[in-house]
Each structure stands twice: as C-alpha cells, then as structure tokens.
PDB file of C-alpha atoms and ligand atoms in Angstrom:
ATOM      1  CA  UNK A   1     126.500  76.228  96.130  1.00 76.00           C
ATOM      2  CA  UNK A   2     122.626  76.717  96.277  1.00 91.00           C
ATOM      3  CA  UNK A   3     120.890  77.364  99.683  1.00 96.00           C
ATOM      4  CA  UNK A   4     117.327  76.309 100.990  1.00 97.00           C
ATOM      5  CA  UNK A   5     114.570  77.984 102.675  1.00 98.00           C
ATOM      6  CA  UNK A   6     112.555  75.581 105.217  1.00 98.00           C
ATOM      7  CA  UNK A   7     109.201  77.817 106.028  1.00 98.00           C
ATOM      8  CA  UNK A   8     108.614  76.718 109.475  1.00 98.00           C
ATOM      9  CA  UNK A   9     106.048  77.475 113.081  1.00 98.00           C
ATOM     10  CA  UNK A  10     104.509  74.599 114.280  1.00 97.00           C
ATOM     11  CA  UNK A  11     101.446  76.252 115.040  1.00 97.00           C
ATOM     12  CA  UNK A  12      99.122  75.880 112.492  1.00 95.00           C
ATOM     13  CA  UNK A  13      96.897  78.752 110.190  1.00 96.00           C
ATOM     14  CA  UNK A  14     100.036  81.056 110.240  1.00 98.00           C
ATOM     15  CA  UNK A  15     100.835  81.850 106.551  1.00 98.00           C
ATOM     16  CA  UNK A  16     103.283  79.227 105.572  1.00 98.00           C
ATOM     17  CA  UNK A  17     101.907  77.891 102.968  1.00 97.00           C
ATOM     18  CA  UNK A  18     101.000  81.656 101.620  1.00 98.00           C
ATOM     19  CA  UNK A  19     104.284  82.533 102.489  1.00 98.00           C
ATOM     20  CA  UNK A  20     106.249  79.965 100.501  1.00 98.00           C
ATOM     21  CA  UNK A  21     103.568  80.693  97.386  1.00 98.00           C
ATOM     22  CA  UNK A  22     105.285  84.272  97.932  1.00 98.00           C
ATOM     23  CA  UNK A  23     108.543  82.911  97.600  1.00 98.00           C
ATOM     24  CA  UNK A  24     107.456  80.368  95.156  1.00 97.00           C
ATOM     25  CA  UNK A  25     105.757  83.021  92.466  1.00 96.00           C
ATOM     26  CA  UNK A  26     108.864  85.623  93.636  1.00 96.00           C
ATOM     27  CA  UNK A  27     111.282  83.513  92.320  1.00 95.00           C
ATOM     28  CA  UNK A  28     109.053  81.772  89.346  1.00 93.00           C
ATOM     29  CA  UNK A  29     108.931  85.820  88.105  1.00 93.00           C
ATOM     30  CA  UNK A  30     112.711  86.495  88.365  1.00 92.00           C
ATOM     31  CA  UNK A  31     113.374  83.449  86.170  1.00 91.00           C
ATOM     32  CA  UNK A  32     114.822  81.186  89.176  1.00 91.00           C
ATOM     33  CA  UNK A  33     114.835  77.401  89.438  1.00 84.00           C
ATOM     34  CA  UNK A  34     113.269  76.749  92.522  1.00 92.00           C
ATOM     35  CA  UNK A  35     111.887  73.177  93.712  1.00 96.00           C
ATOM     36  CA  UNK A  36     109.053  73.050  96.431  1.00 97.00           C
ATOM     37  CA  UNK A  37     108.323  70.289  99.158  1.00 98.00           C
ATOM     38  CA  UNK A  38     105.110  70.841 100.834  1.00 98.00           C
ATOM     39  CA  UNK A  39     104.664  68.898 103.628  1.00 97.00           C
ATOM     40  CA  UNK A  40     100.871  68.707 103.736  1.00 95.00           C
ATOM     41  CA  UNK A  41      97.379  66.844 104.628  1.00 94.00           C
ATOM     42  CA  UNK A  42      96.491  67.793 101.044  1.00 95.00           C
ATOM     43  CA  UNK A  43      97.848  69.173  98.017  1.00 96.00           C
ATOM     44  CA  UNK A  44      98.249  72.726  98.250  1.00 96.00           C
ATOM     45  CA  UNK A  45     100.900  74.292  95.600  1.00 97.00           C
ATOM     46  CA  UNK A  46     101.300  70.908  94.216  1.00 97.00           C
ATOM     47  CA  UNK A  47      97.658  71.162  93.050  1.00 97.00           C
ATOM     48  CA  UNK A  48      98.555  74.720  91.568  1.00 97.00           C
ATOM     49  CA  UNK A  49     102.015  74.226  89.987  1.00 96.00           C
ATOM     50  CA  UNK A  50     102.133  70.545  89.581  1.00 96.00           C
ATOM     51  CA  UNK A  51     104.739  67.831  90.484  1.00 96.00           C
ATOM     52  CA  UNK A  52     107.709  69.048  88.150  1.00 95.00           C
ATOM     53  CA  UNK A  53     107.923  72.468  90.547  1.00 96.00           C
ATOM     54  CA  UNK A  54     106.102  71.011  93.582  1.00 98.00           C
ATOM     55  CA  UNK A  55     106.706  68.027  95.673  1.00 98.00           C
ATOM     56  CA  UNK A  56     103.865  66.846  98.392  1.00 97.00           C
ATOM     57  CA  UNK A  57     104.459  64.786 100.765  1.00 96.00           C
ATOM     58  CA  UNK A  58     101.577  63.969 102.540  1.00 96.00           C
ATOM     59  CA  UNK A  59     100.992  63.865 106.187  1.00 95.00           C
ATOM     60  CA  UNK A  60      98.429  60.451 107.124  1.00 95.00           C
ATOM     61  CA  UNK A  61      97.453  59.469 110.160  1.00 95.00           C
ATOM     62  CA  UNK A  62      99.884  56.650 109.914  1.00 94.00           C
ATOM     63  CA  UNK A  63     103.023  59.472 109.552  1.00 94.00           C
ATOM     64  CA  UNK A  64     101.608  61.246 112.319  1.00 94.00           C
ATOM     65  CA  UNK A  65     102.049  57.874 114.144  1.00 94.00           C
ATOM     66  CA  UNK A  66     105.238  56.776 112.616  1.00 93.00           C
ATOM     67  CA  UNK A  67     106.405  60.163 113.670  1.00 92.00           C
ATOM     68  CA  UNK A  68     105.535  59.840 117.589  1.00 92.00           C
ATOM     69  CA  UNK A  69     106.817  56.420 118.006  1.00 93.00           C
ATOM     70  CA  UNK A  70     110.007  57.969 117.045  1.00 89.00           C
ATOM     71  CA  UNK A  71     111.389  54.024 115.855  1.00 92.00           C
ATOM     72  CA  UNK A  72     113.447  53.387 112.632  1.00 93.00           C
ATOM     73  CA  UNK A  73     110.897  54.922 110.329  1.00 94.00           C
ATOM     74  CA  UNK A  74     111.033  58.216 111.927  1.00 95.00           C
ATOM     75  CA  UNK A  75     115.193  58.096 111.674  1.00 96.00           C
ATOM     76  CA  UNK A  76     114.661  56.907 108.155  1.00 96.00           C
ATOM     77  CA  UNK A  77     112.061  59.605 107.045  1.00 96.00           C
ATOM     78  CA  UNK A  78     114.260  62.684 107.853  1.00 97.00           C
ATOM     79  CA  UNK A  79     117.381  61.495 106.782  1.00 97.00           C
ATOM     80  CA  UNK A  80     116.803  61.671 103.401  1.00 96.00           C
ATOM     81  CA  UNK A  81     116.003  65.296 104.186  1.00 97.00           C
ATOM     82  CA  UNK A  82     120.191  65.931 104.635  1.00 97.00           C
ATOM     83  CA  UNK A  83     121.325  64.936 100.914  1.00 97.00           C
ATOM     84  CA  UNK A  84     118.330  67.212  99.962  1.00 97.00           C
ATOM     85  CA  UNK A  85     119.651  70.094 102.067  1.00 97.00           C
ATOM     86  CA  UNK A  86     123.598  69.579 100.888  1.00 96.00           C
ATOM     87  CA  UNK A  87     122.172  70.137  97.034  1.00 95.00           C
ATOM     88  CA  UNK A  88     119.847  73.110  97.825  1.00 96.00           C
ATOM     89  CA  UNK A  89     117.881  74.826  95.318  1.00 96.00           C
ATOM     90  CA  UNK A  90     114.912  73.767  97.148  1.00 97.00           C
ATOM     91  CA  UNK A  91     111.697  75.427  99.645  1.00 98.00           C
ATOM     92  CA  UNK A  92     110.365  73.320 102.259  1.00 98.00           C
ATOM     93  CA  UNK A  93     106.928  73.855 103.717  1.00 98.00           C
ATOM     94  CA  UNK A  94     106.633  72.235 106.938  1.00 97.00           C
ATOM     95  CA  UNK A  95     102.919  71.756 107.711  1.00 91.00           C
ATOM     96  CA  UNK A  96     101.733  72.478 111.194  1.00 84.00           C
ATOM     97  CA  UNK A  97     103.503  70.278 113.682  1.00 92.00           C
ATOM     98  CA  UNK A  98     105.720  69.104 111.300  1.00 95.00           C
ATOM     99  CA  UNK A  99     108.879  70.992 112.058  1.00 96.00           C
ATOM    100  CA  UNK A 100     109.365  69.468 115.861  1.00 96.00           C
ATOM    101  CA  UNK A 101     109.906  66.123 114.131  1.00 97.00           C
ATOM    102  CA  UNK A 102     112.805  67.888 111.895  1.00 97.00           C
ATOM    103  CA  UNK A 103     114.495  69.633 114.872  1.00 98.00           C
ATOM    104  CA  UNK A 104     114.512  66.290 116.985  1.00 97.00           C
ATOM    105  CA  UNK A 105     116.164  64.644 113.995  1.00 97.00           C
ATOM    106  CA  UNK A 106     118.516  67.063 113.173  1.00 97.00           C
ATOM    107  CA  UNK A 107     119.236  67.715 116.813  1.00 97.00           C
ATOM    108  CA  UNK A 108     120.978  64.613 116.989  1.00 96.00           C
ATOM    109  CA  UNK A 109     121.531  63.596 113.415  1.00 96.00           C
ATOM    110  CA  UNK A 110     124.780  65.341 112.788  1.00 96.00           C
ATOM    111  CA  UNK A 111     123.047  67.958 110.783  1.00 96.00           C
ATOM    112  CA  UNK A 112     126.421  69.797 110.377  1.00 97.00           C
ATOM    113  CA  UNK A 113     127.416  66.992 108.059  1.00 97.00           C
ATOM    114  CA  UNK A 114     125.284  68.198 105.057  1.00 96.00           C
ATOM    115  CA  UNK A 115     124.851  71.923 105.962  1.00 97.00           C
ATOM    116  CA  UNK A 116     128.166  73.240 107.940  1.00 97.00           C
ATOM    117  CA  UNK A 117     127.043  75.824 110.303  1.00 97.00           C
ATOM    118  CA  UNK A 118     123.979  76.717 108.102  1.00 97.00           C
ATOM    119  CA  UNK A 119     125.367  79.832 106.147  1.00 95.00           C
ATOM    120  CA  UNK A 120     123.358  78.655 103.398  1.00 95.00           C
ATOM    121  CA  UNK A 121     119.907  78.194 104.804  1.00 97.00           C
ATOM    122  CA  UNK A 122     117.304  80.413 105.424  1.00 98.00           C
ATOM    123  CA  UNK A 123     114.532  80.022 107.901  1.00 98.00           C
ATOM    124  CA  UNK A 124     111.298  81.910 107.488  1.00 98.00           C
ATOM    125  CA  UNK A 125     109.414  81.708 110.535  1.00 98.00           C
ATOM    126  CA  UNK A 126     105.500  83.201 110.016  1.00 98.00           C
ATOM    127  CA  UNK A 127     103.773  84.367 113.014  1.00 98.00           C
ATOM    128  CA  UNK A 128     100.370  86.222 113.738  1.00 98.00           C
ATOM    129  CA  UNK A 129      99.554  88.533 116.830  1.00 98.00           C
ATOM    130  CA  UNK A 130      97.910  85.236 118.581  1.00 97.00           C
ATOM    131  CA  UNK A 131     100.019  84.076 121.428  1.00 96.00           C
ATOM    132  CA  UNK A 132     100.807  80.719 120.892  1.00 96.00           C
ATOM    133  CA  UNK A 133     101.914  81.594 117.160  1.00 97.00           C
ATOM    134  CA  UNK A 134     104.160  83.697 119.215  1.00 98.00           C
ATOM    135  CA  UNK A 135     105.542  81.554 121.536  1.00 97.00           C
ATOM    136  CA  UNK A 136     106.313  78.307 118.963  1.00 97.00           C
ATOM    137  CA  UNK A 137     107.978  81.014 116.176  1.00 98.00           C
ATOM    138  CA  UNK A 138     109.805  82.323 118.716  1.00 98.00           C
ATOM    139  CA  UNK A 139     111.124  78.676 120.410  1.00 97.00           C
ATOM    140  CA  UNK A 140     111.396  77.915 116.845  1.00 98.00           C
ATOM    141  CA  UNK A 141     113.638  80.719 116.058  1.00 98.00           C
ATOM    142  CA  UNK A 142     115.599  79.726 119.555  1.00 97.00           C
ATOM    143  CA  UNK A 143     115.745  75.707 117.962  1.00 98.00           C
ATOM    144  CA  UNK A 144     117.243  77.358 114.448  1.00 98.00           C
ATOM    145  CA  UNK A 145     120.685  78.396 116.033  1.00 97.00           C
ATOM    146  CA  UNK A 146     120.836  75.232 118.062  1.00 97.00           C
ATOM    147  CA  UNK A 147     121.045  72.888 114.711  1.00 97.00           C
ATOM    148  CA  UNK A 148     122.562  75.676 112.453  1.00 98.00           C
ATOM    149  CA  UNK A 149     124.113  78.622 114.168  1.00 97.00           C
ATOM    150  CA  UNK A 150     125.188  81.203 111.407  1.00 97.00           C
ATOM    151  CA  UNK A 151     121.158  80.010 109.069  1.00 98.00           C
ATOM    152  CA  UNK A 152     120.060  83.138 108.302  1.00 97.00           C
ATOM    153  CA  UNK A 153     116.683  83.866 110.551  1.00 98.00           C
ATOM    154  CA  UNK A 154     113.563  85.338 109.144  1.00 98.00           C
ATOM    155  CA  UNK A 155     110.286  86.499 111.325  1.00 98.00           C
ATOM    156  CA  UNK A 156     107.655  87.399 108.878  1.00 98.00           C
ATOM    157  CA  UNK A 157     104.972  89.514 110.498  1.00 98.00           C
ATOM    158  CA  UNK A 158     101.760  88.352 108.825  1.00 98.00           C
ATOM    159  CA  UNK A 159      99.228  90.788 109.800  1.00 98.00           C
ATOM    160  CA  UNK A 160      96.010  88.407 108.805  1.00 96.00           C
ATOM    161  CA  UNK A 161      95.063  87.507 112.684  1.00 96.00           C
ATOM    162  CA  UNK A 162      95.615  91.667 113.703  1.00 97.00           C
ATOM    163  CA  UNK A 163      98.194  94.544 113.316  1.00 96.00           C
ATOM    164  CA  UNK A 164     101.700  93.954 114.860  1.00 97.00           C
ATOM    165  CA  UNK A 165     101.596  97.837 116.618  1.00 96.00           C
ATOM    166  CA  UNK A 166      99.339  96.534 119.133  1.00 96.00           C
ATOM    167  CA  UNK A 167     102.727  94.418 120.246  1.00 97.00           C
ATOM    168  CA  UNK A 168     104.876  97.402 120.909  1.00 94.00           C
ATOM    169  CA  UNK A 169     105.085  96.874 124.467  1.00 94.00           C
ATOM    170  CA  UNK A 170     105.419  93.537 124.980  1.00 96.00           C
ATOM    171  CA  UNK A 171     107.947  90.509 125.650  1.00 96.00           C
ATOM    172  CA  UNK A 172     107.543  89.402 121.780  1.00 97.00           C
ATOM    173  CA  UNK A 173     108.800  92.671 120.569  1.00 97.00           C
ATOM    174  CA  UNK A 174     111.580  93.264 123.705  1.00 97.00           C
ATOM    175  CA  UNK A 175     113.105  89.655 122.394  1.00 97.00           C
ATOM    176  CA  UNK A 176     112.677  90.707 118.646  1.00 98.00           C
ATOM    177  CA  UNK A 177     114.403  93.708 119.229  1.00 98.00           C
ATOM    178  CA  UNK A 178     117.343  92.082 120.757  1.00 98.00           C
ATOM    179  CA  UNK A 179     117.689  89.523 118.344  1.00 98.00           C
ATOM    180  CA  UNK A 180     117.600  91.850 115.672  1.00 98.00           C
ATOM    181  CA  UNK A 181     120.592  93.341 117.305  1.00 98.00           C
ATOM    182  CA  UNK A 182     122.457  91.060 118.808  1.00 97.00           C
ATOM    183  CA  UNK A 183     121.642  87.663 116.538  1.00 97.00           C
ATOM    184  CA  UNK A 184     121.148  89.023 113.089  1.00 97.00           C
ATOM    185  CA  UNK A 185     117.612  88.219 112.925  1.00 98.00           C
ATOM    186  CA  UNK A 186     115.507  89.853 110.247  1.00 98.00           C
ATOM    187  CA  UNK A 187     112.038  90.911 110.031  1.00 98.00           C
ATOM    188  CA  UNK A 188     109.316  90.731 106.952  1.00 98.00           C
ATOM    189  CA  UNK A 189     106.152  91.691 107.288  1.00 98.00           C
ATOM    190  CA  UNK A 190     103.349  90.011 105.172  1.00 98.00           C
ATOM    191  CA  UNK A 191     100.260  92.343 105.885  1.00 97.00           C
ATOM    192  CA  UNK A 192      96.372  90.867 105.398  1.00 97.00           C
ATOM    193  CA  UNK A 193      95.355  91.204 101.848  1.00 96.00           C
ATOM    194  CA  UNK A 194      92.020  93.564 102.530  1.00 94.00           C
ATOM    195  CA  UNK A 195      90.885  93.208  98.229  1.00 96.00           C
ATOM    196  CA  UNK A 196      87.518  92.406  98.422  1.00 94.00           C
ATOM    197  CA  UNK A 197      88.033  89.965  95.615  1.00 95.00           C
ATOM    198  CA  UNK A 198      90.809  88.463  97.370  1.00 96.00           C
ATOM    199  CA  UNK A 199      88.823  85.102  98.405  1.00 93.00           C
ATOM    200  CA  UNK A 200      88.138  84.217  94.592  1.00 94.00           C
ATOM    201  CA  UNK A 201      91.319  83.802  93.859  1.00 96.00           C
ATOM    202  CA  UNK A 202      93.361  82.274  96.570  1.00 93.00           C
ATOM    203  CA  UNK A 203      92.882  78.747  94.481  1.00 94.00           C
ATOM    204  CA  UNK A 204      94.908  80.848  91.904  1.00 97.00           C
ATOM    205  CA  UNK A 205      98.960  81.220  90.939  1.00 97.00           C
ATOM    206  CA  UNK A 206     100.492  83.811  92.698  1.00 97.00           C
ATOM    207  CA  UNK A 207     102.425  84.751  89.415  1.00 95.00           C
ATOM    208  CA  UNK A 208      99.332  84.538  87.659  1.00 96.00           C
ATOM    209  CA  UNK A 209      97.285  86.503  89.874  1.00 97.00           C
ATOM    210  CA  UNK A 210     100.374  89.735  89.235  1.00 96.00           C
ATOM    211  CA  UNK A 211      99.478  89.378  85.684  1.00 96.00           C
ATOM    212  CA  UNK A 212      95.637  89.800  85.710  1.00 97.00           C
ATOM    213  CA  UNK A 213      93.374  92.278  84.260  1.00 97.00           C
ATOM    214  CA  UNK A 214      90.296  93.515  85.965  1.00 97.00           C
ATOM    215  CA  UNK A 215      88.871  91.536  82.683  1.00 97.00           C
ATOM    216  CA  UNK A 216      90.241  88.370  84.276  1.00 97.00           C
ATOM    217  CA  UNK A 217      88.567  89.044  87.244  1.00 97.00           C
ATOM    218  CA  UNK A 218      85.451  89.892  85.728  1.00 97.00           C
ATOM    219  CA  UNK A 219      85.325  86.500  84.070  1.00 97.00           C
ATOM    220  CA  UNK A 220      85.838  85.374  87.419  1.00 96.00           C
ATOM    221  CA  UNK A 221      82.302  86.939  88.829  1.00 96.00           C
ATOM    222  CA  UNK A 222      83.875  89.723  89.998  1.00 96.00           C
ATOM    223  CA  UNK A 223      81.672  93.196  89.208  1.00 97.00           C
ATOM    224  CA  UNK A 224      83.945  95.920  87.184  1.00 97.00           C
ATOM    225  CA  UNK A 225      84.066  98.671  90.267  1.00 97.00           C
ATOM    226  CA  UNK A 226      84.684  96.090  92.791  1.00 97.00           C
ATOM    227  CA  UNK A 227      87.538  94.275  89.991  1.00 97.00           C
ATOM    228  CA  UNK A 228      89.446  97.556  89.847  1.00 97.00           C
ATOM    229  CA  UNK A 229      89.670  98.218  93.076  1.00 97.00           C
ATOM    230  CA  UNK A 230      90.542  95.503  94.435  1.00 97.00           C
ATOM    231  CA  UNK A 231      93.569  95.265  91.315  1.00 97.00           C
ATOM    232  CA  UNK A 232      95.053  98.199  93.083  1.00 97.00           C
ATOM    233  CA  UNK A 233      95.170  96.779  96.526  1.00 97.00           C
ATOM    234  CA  UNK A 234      96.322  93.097  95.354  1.00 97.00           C
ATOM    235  CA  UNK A 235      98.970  94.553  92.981  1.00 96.00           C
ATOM    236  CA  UNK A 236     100.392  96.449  96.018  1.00 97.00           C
ATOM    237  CA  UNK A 237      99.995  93.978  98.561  1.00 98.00           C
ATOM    238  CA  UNK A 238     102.001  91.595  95.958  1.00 98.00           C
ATOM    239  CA  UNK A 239     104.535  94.216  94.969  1.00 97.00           C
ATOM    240  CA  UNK A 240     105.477  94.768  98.970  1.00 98.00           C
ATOM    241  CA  UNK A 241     105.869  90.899  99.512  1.00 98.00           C
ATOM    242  CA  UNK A 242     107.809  90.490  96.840  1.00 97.00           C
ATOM    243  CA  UNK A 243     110.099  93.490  97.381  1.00 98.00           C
ATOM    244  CA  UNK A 244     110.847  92.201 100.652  1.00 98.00           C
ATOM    245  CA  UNK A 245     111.617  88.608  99.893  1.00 98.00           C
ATOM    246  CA  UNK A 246     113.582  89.039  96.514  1.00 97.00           C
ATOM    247  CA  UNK A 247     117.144  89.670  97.791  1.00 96.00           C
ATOM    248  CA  UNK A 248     116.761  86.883 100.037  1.00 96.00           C
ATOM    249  CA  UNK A 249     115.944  84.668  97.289  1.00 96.00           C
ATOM    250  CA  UNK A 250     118.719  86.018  95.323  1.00 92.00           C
ATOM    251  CA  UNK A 251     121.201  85.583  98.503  1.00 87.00           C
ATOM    252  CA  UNK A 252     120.204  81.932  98.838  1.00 88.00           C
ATOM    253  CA  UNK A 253     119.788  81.331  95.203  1.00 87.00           C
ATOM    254  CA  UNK A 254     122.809  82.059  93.708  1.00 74.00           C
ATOM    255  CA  UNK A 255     125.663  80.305  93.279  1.00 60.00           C
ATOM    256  CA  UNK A 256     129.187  80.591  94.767  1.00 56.00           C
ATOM    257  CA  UNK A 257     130.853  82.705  92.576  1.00 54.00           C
ATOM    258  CA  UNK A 258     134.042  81.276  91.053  1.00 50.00           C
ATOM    259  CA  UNK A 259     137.193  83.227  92.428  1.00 54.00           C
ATOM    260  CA  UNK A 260     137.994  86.222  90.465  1.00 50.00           C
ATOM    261  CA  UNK A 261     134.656  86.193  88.840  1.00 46.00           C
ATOM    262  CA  UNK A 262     133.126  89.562  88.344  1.00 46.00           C
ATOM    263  CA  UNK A 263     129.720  89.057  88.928  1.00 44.00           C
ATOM    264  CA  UNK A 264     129.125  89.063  85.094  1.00 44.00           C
ATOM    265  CA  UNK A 265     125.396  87.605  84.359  1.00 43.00           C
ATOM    266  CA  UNK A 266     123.740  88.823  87.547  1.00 44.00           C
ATOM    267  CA  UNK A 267     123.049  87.806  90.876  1.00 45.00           C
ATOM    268  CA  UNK A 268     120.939  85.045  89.507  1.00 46.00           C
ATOM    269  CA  UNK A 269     123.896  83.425  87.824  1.00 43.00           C
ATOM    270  CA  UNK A 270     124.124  79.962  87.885  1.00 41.00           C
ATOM    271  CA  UNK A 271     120.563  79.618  88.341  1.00 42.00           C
ATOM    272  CA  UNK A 272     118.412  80.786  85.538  1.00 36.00           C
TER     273      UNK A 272
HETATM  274  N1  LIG B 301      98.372  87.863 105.021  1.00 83.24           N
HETATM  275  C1  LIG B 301      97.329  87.148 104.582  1.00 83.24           C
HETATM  276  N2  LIG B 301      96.424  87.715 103.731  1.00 83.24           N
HETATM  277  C2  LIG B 301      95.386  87.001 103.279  1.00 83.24           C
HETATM  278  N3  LIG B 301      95.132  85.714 103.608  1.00 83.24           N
HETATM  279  C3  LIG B 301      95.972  85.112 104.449  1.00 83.24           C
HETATM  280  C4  LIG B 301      97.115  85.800 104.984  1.00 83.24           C
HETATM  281  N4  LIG B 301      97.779  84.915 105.789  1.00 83.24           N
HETATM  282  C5  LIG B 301      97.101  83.758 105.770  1.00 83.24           C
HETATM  283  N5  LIG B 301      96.013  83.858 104.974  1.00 83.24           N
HETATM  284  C6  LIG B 301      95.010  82.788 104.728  1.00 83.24           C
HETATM  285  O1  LIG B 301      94.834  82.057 105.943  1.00 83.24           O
HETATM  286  C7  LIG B 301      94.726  80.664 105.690  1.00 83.24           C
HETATM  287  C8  LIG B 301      95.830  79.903 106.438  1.00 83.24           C
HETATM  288  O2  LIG B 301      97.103  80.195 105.866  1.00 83.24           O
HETATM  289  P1  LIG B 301      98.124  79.036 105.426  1.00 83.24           P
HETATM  290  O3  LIG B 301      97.417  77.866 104.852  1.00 83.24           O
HETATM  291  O4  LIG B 301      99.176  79.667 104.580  1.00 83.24           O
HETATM  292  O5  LIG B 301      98.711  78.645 106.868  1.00 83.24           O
HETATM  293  P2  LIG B 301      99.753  77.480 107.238  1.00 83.24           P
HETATM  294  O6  LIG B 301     100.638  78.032 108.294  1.00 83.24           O
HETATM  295  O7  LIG B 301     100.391  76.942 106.012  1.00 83.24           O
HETATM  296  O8  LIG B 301      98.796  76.373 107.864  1.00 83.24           O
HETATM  297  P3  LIG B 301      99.154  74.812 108.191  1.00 83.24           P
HETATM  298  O9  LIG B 301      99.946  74.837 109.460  1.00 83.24           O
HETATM  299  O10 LIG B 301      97.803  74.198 108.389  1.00 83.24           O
HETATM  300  O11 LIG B 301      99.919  74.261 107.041  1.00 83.24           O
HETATM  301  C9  LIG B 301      94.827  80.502 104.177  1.00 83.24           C
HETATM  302  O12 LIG B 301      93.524  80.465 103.635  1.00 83.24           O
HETATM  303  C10 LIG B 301      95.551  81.757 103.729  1.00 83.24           C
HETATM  304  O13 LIG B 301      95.266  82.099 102.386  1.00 83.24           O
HETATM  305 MG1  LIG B 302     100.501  75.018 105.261  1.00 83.24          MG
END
C-alpha cells in the first residue's frame, strides 16, 4: 500500500511549497510515480510540471469563506480528501492557513477509516527561526498525533529566515529534543540557498535545475565566474536536500511487500 506526504504549517512564507518541489524533483529523479496537490492562490508546481503530475486547487475568496462558515460545503470539500489518502501515492501542499481546515475535518471525520493509525503518512512540517512559524509547526506537529498517532513526523529546519544554532537554548529546541526521543519525531534541515544566481531560476524545475551547465545558466544572463560558482553551491545545496528526503520517499513510496518476497527489484518496487 502507497503512503502520502501532506507538507503542512499554517503560517505562511515557510518553505512548503519549496519543500514539496524537493520532494517532488527527489522522487521525479529516482524514477517514482508521485502525484502533487497544491493547495494554492496561484499555480505554483502546476505551472512548472503541468496537470498530469500536479493538481491545483485553488484557494478564492469564496473557499476562504466556504471554509469559515464551516456548513455542508466545508464537510463536503475535505471528504473527498479520505478516498485520496486510502490510495496514496500522492503529496499534498497545504497553502498557508489551509491545514486548520484539514485538522478540524479530520478531527471529527473518522479519519481512522481511510488511514488506520497513520503508519503510512508522513507529515513534513517546515519552520523558520521566526516565532510564530515556531509556534503553529509545533501545535501542528501536537494536531498530527491527535488524528493519526503512529504518521511519521517530520520538522524540516529551513534556514532561509536565520540559522537554527541561534535556538539552542530555547523552549523550541527543549520540546524538539524530547520529541525526538520520546515521540519518534525526525528532523531535516533545508538550509538557505546562498548561489548568487539562485533568484533566476526559482521559476525553474528542480530536476532540471540538477542537470544544468554553467552554459545553461549563461543563456540565462548569468556571467561565466558568477555561473560556476554558484553551480557548486546549488549542486550541493540540492544534493543535501535530496539526501535527506530520499529514504523517506522510498519508506512511503513503496509498496507492501508480498509475504515471502525478497525484496527483489528494489525499494522502489511497485512503483516505478
Ligand atoms: N531554504 C530556502 N532557500 C532559498 N529560498 C527559499 C528557501 N525557503 C524558502 N525560500 C523562498 O521563500 C519564498 C517562500 O517559500 P514558499 O513559497 O515555499 O513558502 P510556503 O510555505 O509555501 O508559502 P505559502 O504559505 O504562502 O504557501 C519562496 O520564494 C521560496 O523560493
Ligand atoms: Mg506554498
């Protein structure tokens, strides 16, 4: 049976749209079938990889509505999301403020019915060094085990807003450290990307961008010195991201294997 990953801090600007691009071009690389739903004001991976690997569902002003009133439409909106979840093989992005809306469904939707105690999800939760993204991806991480106890839990340190060391001391990092211990929670960390040449090409494929020649970026207005060096740093930065996500992806990715299998094919059985 295939898991899902739902990407998820309500507070918005906190990587997980890069994040699930990660996961997205991660998997694309390792030959995996992976479906996307971005849950979005506007087209974000959809625009990049199109709607046969990327699904937006757009957030209006009229959702947003829909979604407080809390009436039939709401129920009706996020209970298509527990078929989805049963059948796997999928990544949702929850936009900012989005994910509240899920918990308060699945809080009281029976979400055990499609998903058991959650052994085959994974929850990513991105957070920065500023408070609040703090406080909601740690509440967040709190709401996980209410809905789906034994989901595997995910904090991915993205070091864009400021470096995590600067944390050492505080509550953040006491309650990371015992949740590490104590509730199997795992930590990623997604550091800044510092290339100079960075900016021109976040409209670009992750899994494009890990193929590309300083001539590509050249083409791209990017001057020769400035191209190679900042190959070096994006190549790395890519290389650590992806290290770190892959056996997830594999873990959630792969099918059950059929008793007295022997693992022949790979981890990615089932899926390529
Ligand atoms: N580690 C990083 N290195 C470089 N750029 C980053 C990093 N993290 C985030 N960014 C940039 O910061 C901006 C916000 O990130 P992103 O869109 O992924 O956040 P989000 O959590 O999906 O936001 P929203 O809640 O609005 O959906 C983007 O332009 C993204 O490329
Ligand atoms: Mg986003």
């Amino acid at each position: 049976m295939l898991g899902s990953i739902l990407v998820v801090n309500d507070r918005g600007g906190v990587g997980k749209t890069l994040l699930s691009h990660h996961v997205m071009a991660t998997a694309m690389m390792e030959g995996m079938a992976l479906r996307v739903v971005e849950y979005e004001v506007n087209e974000r991976l959809a625009r990049l990889y199109g709607p046969e690997h990327v699904e937006h569902r757009k957030i209006t002003q009229d959702f947003v509505n829909m979604m407080g009133a809390g009436g039939d439409g709401f129920f009706e909106f996020w209970d298509k999301i527990g078929p989805e979840l049963q059948r796997g093989g999928r990544l949702f992005d929850f936009g900012g403020n989005i994910s509240q809306w899920f918990f308060n469904w699945a809080e009281v939707s029976g979400f055990d019915y499609y998903v058991g105690d959650g052994s085959r999800l994974i929850f990513m939760v991105p957070v920065t060094v500023d408070l609040a993204s703090l406080q909601t991806g740690m509440a967040t991480l709190e709401r996980i085990a209410t809905i789906a106890p034994n989901a595997k839990r995910i904090i991915v340190e993205n070091g864009f807003s400021g470096s995590f060391t600067q944390l050492e001391e505080s509550h953040y990092a006491q309650r990371k450290a015992e949740m590490i211990e104590r509730e199997n929670v795992a930590v990623v960390t997604m550091p800044a990307c510092t290339a100079p040449a960075w900016a021109r090409l976040t409209g670009h494929r992750i899994d494009q961008v890990a193929q590309m020649t300083r001539e590509d970026l050249v083409r791209l207005g990017v001057s020769p010195p400035v191209a190679s060096r900042s190959l070096i740093v994006i190549h790395e930065w890519l290389r650590t991201i992806r290290q770190q996500l892959l056996p997830y992806l594999v873990d959630v990715f792969r099918s059950t294997p059929t008793p007295g299998a022997t693992g022949r094919g790979g981890p990615h059985q089932g899926i390529v």
